[in-house]
XYZ file of N, CA, C and O in Angstrom:
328
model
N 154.838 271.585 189.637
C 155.659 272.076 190.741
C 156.361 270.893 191.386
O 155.688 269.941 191.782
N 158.036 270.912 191.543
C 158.308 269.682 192.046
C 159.144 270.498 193.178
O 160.370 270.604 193.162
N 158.350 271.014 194.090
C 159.175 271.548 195.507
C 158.123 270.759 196.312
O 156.929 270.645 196.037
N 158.767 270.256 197.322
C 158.058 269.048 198.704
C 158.950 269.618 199.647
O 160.082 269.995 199.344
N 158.276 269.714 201.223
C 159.169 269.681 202.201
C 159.757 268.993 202.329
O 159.297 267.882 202.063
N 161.585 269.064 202.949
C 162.457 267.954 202.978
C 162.418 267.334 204.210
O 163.122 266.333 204.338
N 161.743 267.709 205.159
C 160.903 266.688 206.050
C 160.108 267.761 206.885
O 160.329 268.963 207.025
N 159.003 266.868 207.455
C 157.919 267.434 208.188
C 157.807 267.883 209.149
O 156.662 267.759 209.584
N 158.753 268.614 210.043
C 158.780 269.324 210.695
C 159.612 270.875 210.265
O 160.087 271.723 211.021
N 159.580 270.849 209.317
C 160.394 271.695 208.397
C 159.356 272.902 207.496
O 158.477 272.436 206.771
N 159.504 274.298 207.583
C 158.825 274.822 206.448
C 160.017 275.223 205.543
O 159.959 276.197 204.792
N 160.720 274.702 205.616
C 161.915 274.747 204.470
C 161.474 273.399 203.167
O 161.413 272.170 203.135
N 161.240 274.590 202.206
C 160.820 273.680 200.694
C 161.976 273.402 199.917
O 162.568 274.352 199.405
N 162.421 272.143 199.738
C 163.249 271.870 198.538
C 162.988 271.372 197.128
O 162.007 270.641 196.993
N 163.837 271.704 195.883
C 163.352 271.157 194.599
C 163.589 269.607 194.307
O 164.509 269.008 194.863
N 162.674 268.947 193.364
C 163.498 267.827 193.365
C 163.928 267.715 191.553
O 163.334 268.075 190.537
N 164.799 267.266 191.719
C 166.153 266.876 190.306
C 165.185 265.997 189.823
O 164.450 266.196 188.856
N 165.221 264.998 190.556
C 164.535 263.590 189.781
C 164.554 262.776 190.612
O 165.323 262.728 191.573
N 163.380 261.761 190.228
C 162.801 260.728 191.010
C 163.538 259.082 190.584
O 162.839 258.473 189.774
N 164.832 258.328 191.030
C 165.700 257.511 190.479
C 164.690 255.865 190.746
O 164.934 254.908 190.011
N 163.649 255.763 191.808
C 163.372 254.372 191.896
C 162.081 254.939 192.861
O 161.850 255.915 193.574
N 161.362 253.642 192.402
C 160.436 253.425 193.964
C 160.428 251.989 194.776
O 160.967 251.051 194.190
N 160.073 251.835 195.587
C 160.246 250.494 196.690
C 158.945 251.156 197.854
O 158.758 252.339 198.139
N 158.125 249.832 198.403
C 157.573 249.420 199.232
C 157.931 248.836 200.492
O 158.135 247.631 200.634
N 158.035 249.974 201.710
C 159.013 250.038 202.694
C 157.912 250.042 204.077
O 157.188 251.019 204.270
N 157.894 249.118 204.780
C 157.046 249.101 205.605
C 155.711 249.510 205.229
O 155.143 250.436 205.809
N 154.876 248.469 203.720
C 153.371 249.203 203.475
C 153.753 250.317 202.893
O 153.169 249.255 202.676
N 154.155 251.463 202.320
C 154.317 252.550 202.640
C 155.194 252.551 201.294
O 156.249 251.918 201.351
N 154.772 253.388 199.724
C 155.260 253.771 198.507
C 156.235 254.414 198.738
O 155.856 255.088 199.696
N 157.247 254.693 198.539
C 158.711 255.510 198.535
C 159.636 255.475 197.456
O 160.213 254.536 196.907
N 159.657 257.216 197.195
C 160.118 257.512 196.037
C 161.931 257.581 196.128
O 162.016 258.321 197.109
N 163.142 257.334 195.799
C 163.909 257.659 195.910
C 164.199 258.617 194.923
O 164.392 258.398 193.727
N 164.223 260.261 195.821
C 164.653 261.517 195.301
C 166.098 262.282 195.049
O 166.702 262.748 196.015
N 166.443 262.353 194.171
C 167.280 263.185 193.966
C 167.330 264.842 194.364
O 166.565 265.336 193.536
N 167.606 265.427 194.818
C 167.297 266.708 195.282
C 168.188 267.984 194.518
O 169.408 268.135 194.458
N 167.160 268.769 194.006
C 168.467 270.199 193.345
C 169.215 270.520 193.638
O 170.298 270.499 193.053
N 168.917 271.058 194.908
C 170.572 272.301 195.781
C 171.504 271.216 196.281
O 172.703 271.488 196.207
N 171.193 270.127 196.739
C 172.548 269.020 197.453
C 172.887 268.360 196.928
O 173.941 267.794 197.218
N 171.979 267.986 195.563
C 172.487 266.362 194.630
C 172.727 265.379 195.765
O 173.655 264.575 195.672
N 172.015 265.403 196.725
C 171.900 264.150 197.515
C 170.467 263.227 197.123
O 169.503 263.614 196.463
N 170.629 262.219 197.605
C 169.477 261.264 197.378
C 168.509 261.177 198.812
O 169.083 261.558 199.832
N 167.292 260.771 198.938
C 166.596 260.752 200.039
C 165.357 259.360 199.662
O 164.654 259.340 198.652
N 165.355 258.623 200.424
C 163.871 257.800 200.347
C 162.654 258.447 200.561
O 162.476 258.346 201.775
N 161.587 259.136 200.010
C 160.508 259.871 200.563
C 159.185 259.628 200.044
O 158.863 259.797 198.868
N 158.109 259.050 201.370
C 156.848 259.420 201.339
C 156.023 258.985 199.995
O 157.016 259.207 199.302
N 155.239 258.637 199.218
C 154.634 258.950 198.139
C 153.766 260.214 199.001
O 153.821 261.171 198.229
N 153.139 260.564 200.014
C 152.473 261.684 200.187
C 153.004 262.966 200.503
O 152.353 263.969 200.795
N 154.493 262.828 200.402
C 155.380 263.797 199.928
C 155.570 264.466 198.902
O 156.107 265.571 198.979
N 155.130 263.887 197.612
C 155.728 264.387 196.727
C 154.354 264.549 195.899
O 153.384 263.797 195.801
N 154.538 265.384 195.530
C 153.482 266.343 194.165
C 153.517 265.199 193.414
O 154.440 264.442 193.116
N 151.628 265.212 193.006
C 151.368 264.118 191.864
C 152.351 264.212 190.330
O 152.799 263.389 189.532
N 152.368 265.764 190.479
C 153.468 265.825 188.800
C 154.508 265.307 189.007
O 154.936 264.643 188.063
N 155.310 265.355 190.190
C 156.458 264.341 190.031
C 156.416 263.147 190.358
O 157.494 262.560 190.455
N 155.557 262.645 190.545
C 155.511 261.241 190.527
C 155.004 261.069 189.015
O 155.564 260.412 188.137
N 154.233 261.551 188.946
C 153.626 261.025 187.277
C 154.235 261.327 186.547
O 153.736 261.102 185.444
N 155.350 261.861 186.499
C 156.498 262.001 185.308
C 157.540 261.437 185.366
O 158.366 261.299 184.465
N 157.586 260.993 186.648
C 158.804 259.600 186.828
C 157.726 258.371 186.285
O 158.196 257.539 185.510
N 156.414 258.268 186.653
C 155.950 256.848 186.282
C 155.892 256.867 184.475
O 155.878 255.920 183.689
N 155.872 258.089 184.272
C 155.776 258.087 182.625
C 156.652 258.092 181.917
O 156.375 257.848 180.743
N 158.333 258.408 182.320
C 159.523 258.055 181.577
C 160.094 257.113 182.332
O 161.035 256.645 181.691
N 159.990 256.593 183.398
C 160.823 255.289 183.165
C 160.911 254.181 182.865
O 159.809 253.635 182.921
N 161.945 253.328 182.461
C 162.313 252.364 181.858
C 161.794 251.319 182.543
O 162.150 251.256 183.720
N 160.890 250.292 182.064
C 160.060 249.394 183.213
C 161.426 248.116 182.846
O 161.968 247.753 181.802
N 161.523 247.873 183.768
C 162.299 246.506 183.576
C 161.668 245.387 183.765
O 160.927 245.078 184.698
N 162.084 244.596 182.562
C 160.937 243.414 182.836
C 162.058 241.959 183.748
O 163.273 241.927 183.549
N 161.463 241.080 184.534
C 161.952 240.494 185.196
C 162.354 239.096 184.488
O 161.531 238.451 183.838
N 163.593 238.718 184.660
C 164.016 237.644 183.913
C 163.468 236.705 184.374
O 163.833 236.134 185.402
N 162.537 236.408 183.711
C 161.783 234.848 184.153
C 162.545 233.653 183.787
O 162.758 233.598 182.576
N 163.191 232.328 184.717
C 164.041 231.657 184.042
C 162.846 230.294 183.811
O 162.309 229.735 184.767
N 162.647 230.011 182.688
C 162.329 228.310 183.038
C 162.906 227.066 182.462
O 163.930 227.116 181.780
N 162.293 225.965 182.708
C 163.155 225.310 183.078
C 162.777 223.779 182.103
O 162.685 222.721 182.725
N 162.660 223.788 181.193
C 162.024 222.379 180.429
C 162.587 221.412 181.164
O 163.664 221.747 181.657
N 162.296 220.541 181.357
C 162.697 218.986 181.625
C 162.245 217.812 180.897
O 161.305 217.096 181.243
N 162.991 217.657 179.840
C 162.590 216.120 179.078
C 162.568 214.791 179.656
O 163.438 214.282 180.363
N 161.463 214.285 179.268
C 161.651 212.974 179.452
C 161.956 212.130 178.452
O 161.253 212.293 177.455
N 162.727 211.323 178.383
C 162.406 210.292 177.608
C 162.317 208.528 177.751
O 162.570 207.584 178.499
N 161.787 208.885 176.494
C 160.709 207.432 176.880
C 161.156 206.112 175.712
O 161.053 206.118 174.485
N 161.667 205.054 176.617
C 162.368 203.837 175.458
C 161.123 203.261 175.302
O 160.389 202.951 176.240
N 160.834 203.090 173.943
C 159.588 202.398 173.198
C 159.959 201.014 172.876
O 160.603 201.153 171.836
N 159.934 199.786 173.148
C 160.220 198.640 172.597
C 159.418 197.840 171.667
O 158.203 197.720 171.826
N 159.956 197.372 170.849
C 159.303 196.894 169.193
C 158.486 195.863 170.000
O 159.133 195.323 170.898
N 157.332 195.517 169.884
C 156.860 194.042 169.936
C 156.914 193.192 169.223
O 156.444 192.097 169.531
């Protein structure tokens, strides 16, 4: 079931389309939702949203891995003949 209230003072249930990102926003997991009837986007709650839609966004998306840059630095070293 991916219907969550679209906020908490609300008994109006909306569907959600799909779950596009998550981010850590004051402590606090947040899903960015896509929504059915508005095709608008919303930041919401992880205790908003039904474990199935979270666990089916964590299970198809694309993990991006982070470009780690490094950085060799040679030295070199003059050897003189004795």
């Amino acid at each position: 079931d991916n219907t969550i209230p679209r906020s908490s003072s609300s008994d109006q249930w909306y569907e959600v389309k799909e779950i596009l990102r998550q981010r850590m926003h004051k402590g606090r997991k947040q899903f960015l939702v896509k929504w059915e009837e508005t095709d608008t986007t919303d930041w919401v709650d992880r205790k908003d949203l039904t474990d199935a839609a979270v666990a089916h966004f964590l299970s198809t998306r694309r993990r991006r891995r982070k470009r780690r840059q490094y950085y060799i630095t040679l030295h070199y070293i003059t050897l003189k003949h004795l």
